[in-house]
Coordinates of C-alpha atoms in Angstrom, one line a residue:
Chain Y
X1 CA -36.5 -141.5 -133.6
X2 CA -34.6 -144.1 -135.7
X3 CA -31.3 -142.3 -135.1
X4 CA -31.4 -142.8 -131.3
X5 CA -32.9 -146.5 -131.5
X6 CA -30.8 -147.6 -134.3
X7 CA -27.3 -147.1 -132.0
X8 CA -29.3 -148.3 -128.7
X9 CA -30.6 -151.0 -130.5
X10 CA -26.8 -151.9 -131.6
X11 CA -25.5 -151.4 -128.2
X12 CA -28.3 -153.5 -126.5
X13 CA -26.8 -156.2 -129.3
X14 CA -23.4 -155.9 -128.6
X15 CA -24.0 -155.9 -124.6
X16 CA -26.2 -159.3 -124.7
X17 CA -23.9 -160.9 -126.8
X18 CA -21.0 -159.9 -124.5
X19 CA -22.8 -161.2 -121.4
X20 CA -23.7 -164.3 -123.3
X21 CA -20.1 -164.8 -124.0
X22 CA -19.0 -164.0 -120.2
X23 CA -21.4 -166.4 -119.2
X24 CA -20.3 -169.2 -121.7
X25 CA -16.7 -168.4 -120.6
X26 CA -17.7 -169.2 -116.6
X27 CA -19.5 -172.4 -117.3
X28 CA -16.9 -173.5 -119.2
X29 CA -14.5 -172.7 -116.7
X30 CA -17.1 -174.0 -114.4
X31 CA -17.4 -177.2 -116.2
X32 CA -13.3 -177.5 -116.2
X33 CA -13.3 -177.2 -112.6
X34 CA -15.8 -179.8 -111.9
X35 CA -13.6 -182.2 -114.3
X36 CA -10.6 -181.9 -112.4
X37 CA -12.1 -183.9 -109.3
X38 CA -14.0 -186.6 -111.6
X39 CA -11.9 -189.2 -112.8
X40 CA -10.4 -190.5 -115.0
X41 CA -7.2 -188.5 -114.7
X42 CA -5.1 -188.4 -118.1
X43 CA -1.4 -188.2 -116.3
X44 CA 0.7 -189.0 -119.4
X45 CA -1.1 -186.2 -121.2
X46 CA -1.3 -183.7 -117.8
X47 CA 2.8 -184.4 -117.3
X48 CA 3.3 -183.5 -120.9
X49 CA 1.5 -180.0 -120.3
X50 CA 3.4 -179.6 -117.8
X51 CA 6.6 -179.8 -119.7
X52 CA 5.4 -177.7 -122.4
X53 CA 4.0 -175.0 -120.4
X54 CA 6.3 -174.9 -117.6
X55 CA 9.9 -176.0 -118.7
X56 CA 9.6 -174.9 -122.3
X57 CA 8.4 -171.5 -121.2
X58 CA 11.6 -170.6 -118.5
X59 CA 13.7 -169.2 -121.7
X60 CA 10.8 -167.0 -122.2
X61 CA 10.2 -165.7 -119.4
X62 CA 13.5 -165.4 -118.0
X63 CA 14.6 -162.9 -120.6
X64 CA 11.4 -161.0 -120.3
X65 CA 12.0 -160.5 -116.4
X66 CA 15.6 -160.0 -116.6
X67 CA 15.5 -157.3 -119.0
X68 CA 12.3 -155.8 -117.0
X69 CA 14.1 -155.8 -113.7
X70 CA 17.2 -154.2 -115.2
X71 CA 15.6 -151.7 -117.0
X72 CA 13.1 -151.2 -113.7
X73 CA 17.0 -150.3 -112.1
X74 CA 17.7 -147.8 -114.5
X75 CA 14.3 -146.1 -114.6
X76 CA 14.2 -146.2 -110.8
X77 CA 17.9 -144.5 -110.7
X78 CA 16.7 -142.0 -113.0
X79 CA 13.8 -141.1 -111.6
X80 CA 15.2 -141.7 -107.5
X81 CA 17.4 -139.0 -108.5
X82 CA 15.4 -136.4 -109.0
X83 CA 14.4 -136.0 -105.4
X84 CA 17.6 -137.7 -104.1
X85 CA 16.2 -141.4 -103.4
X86 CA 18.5 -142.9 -105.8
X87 CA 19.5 -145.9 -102.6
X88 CA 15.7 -147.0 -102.8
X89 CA 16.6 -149.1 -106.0
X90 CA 17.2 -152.2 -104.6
X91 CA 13.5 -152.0 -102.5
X92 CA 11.3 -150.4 -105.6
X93 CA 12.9 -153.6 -107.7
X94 CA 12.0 -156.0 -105.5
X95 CA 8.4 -154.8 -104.5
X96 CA 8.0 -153.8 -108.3
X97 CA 8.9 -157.1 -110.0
X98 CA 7.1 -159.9 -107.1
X99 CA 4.3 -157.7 -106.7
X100 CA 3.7 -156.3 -110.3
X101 CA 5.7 -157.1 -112.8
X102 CA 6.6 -160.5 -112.4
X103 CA 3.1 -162.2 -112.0
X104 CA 1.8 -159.7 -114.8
X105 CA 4.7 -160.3 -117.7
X106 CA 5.0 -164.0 -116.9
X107 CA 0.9 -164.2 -117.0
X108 CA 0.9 -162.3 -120.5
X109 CA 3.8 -163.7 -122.0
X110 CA 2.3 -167.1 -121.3
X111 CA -1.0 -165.7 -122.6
X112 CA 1.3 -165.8 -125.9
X113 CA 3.0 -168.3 -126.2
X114 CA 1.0 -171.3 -124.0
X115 CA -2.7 -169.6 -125.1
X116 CA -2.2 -169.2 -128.5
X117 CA -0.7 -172.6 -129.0
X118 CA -3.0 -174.1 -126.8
X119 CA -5.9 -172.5 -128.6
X120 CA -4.5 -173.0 -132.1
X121 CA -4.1 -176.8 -131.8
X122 CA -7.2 -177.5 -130.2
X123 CA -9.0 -175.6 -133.1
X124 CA -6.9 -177.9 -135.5
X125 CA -7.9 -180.9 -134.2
X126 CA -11.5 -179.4 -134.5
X127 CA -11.7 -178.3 -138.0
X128 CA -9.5 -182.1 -138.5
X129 CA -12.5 -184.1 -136.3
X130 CA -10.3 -184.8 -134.4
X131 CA -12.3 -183.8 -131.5
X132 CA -15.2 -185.8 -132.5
X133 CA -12.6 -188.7 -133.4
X134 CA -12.0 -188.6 -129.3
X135 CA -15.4 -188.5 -128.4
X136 CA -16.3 -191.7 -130.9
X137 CA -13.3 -193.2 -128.7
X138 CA -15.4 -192.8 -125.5
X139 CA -12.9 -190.2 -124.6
X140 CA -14.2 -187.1 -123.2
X141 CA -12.8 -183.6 -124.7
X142 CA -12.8 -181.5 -121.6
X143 CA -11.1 -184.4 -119.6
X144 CA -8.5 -185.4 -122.2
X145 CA -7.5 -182.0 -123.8
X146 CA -8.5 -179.4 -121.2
X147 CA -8.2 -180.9 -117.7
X148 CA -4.6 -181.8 -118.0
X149 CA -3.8 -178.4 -119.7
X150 CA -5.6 -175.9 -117.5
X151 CA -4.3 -177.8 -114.4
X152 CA -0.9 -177.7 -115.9
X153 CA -0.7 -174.5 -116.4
X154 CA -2.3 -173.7 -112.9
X155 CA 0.1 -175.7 -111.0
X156 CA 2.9 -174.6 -112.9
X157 CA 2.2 -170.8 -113.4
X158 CA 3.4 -169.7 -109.4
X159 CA 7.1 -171.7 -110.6
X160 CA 7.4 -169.5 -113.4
X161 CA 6.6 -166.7 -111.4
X162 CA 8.9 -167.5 -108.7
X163 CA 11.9 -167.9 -110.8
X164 CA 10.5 -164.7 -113.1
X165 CA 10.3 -162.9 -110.1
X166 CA 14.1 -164.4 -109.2
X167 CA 15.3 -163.2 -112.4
X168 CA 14.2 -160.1 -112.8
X169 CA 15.6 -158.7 -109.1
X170 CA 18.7 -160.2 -110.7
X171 CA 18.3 -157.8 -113.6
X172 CA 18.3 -155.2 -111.5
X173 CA 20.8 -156.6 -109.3
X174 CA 23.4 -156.8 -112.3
X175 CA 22.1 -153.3 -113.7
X176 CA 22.8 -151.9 -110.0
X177 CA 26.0 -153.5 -108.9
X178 CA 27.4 -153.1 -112.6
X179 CA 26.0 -149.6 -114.2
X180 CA 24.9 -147.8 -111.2
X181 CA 27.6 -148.5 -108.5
X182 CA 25.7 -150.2 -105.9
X183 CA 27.4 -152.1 -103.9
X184 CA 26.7 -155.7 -104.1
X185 CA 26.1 -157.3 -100.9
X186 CA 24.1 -154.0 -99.9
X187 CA 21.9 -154.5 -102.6
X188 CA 21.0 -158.1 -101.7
X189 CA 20.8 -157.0 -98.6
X190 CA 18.2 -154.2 -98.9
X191 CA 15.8 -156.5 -101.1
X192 CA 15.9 -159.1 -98.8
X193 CA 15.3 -157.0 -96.0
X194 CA 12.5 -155.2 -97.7
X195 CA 10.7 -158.2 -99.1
X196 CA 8.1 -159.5 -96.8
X197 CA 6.4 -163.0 -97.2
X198 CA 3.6 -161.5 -97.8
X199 CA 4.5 -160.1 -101.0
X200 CA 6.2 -163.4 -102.2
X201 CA 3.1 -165.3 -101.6
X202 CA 0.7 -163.2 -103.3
X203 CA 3.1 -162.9 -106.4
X204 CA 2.5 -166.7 -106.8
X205 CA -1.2 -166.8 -106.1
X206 CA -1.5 -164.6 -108.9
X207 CA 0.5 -166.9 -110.7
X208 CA -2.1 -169.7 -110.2
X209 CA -4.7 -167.4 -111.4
X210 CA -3.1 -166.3 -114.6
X211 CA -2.3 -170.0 -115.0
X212 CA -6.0 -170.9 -115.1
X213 CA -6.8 -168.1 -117.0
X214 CA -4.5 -168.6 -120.2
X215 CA -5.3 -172.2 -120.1
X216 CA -9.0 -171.8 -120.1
X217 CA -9.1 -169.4 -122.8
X218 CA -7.0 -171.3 -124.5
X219 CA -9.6 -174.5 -124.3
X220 CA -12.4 -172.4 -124.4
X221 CA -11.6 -170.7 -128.0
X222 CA -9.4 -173.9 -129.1
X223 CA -12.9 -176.2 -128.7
X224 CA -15.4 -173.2 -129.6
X225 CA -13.4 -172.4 -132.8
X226 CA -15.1 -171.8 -136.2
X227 CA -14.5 -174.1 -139.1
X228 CA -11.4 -173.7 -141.7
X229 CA -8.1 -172.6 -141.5
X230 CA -9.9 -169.1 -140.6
X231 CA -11.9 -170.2 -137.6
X232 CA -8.3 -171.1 -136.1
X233 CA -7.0 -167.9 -137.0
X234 CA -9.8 -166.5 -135.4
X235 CA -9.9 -168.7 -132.4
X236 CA -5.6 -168.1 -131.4
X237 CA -6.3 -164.5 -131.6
X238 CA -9.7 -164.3 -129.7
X239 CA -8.0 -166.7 -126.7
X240 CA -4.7 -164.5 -126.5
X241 CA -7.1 -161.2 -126.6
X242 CA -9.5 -162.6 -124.0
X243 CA -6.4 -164.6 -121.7
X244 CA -4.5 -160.9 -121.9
X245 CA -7.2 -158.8 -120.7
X246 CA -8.4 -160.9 -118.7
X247 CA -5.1 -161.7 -116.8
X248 CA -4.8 -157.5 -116.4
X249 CA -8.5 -157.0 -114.9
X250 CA -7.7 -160.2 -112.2
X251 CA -4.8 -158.4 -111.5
X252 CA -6.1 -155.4 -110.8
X253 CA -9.0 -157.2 -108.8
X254 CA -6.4 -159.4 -106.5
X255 CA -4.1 -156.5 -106.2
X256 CA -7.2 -154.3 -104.7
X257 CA -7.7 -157.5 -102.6
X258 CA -4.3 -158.6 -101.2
X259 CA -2.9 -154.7 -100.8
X260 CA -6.4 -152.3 -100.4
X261 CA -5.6 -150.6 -97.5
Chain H
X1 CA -30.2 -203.3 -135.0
X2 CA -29.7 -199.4 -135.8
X3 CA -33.4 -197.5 -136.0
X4 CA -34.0 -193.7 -136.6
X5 CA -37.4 -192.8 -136.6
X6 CA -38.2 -189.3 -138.1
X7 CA -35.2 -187.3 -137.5
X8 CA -35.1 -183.6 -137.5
X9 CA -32.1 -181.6 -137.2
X10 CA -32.2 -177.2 -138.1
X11 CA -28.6 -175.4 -138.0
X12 CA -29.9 -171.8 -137.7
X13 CA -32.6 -170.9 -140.1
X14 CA -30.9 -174.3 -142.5
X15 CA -33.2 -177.2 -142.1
X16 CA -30.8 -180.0 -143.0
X17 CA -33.0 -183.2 -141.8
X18 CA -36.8 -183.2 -142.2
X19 CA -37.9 -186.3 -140.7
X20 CA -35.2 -189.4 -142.1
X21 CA -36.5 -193.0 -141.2
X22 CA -34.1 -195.5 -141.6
X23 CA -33.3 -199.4 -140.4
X24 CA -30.2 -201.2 -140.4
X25 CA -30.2 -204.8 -139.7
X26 CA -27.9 -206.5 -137.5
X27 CA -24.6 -207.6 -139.5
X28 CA -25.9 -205.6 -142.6
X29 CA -24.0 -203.0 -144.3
X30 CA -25.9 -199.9 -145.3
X31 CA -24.9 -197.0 -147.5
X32 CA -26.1 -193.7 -147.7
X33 CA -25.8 -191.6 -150.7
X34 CA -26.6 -188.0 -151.4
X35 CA -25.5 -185.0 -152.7
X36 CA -22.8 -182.8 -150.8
X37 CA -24.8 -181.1 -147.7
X38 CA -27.8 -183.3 -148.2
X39 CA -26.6 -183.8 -144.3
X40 CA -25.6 -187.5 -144.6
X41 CA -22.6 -186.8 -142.5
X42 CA -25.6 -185.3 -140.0
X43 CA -27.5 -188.5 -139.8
X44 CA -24.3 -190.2 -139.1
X45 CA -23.4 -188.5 -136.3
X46 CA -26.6 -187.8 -134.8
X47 CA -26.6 -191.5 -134.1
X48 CA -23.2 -191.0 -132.3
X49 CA -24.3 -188.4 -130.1
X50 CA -21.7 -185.6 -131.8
X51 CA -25.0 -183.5 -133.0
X52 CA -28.1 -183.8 -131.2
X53 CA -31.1 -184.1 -133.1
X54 CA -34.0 -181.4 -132.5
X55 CA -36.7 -184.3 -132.8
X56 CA -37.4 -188.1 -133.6
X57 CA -35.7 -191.2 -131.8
X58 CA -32.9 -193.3 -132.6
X59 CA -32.5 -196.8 -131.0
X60 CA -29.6 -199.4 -131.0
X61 CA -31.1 -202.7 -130.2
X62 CA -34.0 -201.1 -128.8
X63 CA -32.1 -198.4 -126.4
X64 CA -32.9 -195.4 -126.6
X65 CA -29.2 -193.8 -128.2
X66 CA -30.1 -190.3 -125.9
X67 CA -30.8 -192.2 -123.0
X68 CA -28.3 -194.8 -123.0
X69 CA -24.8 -194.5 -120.9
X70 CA -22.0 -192.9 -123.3
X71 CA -19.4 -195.0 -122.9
X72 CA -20.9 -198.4 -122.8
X73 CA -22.9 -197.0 -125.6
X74 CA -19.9 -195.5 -128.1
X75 CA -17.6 -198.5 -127.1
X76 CA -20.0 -200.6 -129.7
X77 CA -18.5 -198.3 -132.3
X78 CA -16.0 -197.4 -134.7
X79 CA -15.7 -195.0 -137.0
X80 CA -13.6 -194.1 -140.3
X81 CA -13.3 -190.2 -140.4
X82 CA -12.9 -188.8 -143.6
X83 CA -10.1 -186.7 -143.2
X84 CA -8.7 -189.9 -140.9
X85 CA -9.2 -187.8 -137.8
X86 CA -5.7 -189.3 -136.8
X87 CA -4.4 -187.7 -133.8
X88 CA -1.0 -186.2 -135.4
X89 CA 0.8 -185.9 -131.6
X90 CA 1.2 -189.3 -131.4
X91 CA 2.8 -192.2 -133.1
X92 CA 0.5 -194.4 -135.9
X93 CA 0.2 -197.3 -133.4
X94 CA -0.8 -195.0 -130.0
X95 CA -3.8 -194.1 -132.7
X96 CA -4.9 -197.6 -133.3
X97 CA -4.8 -198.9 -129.8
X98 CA -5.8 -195.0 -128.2
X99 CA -9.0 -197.5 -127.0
X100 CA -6.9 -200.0 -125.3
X101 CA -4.2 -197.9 -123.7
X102 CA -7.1 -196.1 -121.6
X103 CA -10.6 -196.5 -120.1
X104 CA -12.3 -199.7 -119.4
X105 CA -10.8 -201.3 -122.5
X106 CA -7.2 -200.7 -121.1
X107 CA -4.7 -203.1 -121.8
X108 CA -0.7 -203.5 -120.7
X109 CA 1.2 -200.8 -123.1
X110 CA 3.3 -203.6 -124.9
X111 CA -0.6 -205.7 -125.5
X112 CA -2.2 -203.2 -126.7
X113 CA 1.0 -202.1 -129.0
X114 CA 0.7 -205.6 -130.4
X115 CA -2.7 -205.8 -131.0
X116 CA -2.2 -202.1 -133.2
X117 CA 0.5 -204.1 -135.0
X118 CA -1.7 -207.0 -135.8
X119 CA -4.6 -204.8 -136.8
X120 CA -2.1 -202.7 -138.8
X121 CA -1.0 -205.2 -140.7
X122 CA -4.9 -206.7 -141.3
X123 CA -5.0 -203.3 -143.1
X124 CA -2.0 -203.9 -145.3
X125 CA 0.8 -201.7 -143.4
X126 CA 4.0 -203.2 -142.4
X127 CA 4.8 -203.0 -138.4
X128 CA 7.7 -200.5 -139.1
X129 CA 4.4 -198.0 -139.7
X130 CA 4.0 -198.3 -136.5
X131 CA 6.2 -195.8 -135.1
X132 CA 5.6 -192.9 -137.7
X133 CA 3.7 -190.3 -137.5
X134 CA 0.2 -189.4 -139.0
X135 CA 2.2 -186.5 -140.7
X136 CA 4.5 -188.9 -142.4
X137 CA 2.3 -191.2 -144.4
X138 CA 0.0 -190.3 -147.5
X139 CA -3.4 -189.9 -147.3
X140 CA -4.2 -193.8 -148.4
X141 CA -1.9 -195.3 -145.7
X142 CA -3.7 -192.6 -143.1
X143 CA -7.1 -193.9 -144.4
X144 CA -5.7 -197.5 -143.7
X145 CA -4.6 -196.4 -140.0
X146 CA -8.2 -195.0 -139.4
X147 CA -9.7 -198.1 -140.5
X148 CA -6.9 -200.3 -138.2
X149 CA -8.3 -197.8 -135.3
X150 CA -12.2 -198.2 -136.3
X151 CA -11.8 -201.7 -135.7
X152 CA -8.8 -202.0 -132.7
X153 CA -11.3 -202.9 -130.2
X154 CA -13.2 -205.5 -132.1
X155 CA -16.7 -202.7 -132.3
X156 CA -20.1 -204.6 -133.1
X157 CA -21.0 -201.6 -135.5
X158 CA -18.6 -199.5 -137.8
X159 CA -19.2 -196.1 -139.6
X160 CA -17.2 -195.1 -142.6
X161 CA -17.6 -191.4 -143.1
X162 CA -16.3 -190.7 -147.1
X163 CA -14.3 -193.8 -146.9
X164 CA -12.7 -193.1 -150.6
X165 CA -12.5 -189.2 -150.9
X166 CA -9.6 -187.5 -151.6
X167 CA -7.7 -190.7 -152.8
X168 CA -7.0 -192.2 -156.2
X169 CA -8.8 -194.8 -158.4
X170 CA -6.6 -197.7 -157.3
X171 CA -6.6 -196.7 -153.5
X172 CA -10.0 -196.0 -153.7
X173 CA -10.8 -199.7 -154.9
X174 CA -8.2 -201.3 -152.2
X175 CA -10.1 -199.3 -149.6
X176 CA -13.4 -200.4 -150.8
X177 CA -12.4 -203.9 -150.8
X178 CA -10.6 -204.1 -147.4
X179 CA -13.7 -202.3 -145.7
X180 CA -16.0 -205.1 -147.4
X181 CA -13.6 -207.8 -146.3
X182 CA -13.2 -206.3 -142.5
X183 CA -17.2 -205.7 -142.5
X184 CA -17.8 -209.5 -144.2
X185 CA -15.2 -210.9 -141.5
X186 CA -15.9 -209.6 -138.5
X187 CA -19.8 -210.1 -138.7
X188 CA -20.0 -206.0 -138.0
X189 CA -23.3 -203.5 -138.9
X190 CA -22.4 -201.4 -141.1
X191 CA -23.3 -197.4 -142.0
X192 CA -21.3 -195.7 -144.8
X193 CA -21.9 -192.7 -146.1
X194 CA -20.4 -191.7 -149.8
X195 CA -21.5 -190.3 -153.2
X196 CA -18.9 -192.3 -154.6
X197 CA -20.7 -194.9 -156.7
X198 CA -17.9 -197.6 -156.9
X199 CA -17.7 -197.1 -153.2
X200 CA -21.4 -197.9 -153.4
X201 CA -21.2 -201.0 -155.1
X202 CA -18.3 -202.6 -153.8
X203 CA -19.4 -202.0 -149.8
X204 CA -23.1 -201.7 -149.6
X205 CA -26.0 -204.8 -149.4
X206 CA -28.7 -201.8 -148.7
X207 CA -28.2 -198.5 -150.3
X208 CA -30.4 -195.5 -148.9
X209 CA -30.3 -192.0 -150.8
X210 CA -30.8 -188.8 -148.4
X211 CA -32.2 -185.4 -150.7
X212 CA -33.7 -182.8 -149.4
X213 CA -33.5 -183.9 -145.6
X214 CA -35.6 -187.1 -146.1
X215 CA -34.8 -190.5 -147.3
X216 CA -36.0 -190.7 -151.0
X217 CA -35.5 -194.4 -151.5
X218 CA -33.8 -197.5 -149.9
X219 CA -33.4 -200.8 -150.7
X220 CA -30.9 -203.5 -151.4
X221 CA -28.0 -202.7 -153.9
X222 CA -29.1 -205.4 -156.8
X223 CA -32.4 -202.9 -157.4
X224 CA -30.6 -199.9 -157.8
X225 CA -30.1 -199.4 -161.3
X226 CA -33.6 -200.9 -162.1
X227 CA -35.5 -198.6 -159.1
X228 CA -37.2 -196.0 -161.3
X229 CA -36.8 -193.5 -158.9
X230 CA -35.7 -190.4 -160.9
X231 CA -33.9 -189.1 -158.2
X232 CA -31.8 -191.9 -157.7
X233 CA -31.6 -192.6 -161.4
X234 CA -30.1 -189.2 -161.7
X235 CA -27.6 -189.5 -159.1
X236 CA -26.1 -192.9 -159.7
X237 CA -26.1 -191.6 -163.2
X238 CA -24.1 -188.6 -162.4
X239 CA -27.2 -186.4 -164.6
X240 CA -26.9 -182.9 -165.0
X241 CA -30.7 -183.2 -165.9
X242 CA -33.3 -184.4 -163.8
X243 CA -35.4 -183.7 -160.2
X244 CA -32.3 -182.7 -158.3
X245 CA -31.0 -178.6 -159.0
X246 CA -27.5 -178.5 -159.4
X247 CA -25.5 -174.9 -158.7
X248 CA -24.2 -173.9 -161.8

């Protein structure tokens, strides 16, 4: 009897506490929400974010989507020609880096580098007091650290994507016109022609998404972190865990949503 | 001016406060002593509303501290962190004046910078400390620009969390003395809490000693060494012997 309780027993454990931490995670993201339309407003600290997330992560990103969208061209060229659709490069590029790739890569490479910094400074100035320092200032935490971070990142997140998404048809682009022998002009052409608004837009609203997400994880372990230089350890590699998985299952949600036919 | 009355506070299965009374008078400055994790730091901030008590009431001037409105209510205090709690992304004076540069204590940038100058220097650091960062200074000076913050907006009662630990003999007695002198000066309720005993002596006109979760004696400074409490006796003695187990 014991040998089937004992591993139900453990799996009833391990299921409460992963609801308990879902539902922590949506009232904090809850909480966050309500924060952004309550002033005060901390603009010197929300501009900062911005420049930190947004500007500081372009070098980032653009090398991620560039080298994605070229080696998306040679994959596509490879694979095209083994049923003679070698011309469709230019269209799977496109569709492939705004719908997929861009929003996706930009959302996890910001999951790294914005997350785990976020997330690892905030647990700093925890295990510091530094947290409790603000509070004794009559400064809220959520409004001072996370407000201006998660709507930062929000705001800025369909930007990144848009010039990710820029970069990386320019990958293939330079692939194309430079290894495969497309023609250049015809190559613009076909992706512009093949790209409908639609697409465009949807790459950025899941830009805002993953935005919020990385953010809020970031917060969320950065302030919930455990003591020492351990619980910060602990706390960067929970929120870039949680922000990365998180940003693949919203993904795969809005994607059913925007293109479920 | 600062009551808590029976005070209970549990972390998990750890029962760290078991019912602490305590009164501090207006303009008075109290110290309370104890043994590390006797949950002196507790007491402290249960009154600041960082840990919330599991039972008993505390009262600032007769408000209820749960009840009252946060800000209004924190904006009577200061407080010396132990580790300085200085926030390291921004400049020495942006710490002292963080008060005055937003909420309802806001001030023009270059007024408030001026008042962190002036309150910099009360603390014995020249204006050119101004512009460093917390990262640049030693941990005395960052002591002295927690104190400069503590008391940037003029606060009617000031906590000193560990004031001296972590620094040297002769930093340790310039601290001491510049706390007494702010306290003395500036009329200001006091609440430290140490187990440094020179600390003790140079700061406190009450001393209360926290073991075991309850307030085992108080009273003013002058009856310390003549209280014939064996628990104090042992601890102000620095006794390996006596009522209070030590972990060998």
């Amino acid at each position: 009897m014991t040998v089937v309780i004992t591993p139900l027993a453990l799996f009833g454990r391990w299921a409460l506490a992963l609801l308990a931490a879902i539902g922590r995670i949506a009232l904090f993201a809850g909480q966050t929400v309500a924060h952004i339309v309550k002033p005060p407003f901390y603009r010197r600290e929300f501009t900062s974010a911005l420049l930190h997330i947004g500007y500081l992560s372009l070098p980032v990103v653009g090398m991620t989507t560039f080298f994605t969208g070229g080696a998306l061209a040679l994959q596509i060229f490879a694979g095209g020609a083994r049923f003679s659709a070698e011309a469709v490069v230019p269209q799977i590029v496109a569709i492939g880096m705004v719908r997929e790739l861009g929003p996706v890569l930009v959302g996890l490479m910001i999951a790294a580098r914005v997350t785990s910094s976020i997330a690892a400074e905030l647990a700093t100035m925890r295990v510091t007091e530094q947290i409790d320092a603000l509070v004794t200032l009559s400064t809220h935490p959520m409004k001072y650290l996370t407000v201006p971070r998660v709507l930062a990142a929000t705001l800025v997140m369909p930007l990144l994507v848009g010039v990710g998404d820029v970069i990386g048809i320019m990958g293939g682009f330079l692939v194309g016109t430079e290894r495969l022998g497309f023609n250049g002009a015809t190559y613009l052409q076909n992706t512009v022609e093949f790209l409908q608004l639609n697409d465009v837009v949807t790459s950025l609203i899941k830009g805002a998404v993953f935005g919020f997400i990385a953010a809020t994880m970031g917060c969320y372990y950065g302030l919930n972190s455990g003591l020492g230089a351990q619980g910060v350890g602990r706390a960067t590699k929970a929120s870039v865990v949680a922000a990365s998985v998180l940003i693949l299952a919203a993904n795969f949600i809005l994607t059913g949503v925007f293109f479920s036919i | 001016m600062i009551t808590l009355t029976d005070i209970h506070k549990s972390f998990g299965s750890k029962q760290v406060l078991r019912g602490v009374d305590l009164h501090i008078p207006r303009g008075e400055s109290m110290v309370i002593i104890g043994g590390s994790g006797t949950g002196k730091s507790v007491t402290l901030k249960c009154v600041l509303g960082l840990v919330t008590p599991d039972q008993g009431r505390i009262e600032v001037d007769g408000q209820n501290a749960a009840r009252a409105e946060r800000d209004t209510f924190l904006a009577r205090f200061g407080m010396l962190f132990q580790g300085g709690a200085l926030f390291d992304s921004m400049p020495v004076w942006q710490n002292v004046a963080f008060r005055l540069l937003r909420g309802s204590l806001k001030r023009p940038r270059a007024e408030a910078r001026e008042i962190a100058v002036e309150k910099l220097r009360r603390v014995g650091l020249s204006p050119d400390v101004a512009d460093l960062f917390p990262a640049e200074l030693s941990g005395g000076m960052q002591k002295r620009v927690g104190l400069a913050r503590a008391i940037a907006a003029e606060p009617e009662i000031i906590f000193f969390d560990e004031p001296t630990t972590g620094l040297d003999p002769i930093m340790a007695g310039v601290i001491n003395e510049l706390i007494r002198e702010i306290v003395v000066e500036m009329g200001v309720t006091a609440m430290t809490i140490t187990h440094d005993m020179s600390s003790v002596r140079a700061i406190a006109d009450k001393v209360a000693m926290l073991h075991d979760g309850v307030i085992k004696w108080s009273g003013p400074v002058a009856d310390m060494d003549a209280s014939g409490d064996p628990y104090l006796d042992q601890f102000i003695h620095g006794r390996a012997e006596g009522p209070i187990a030590s972990v060998r």
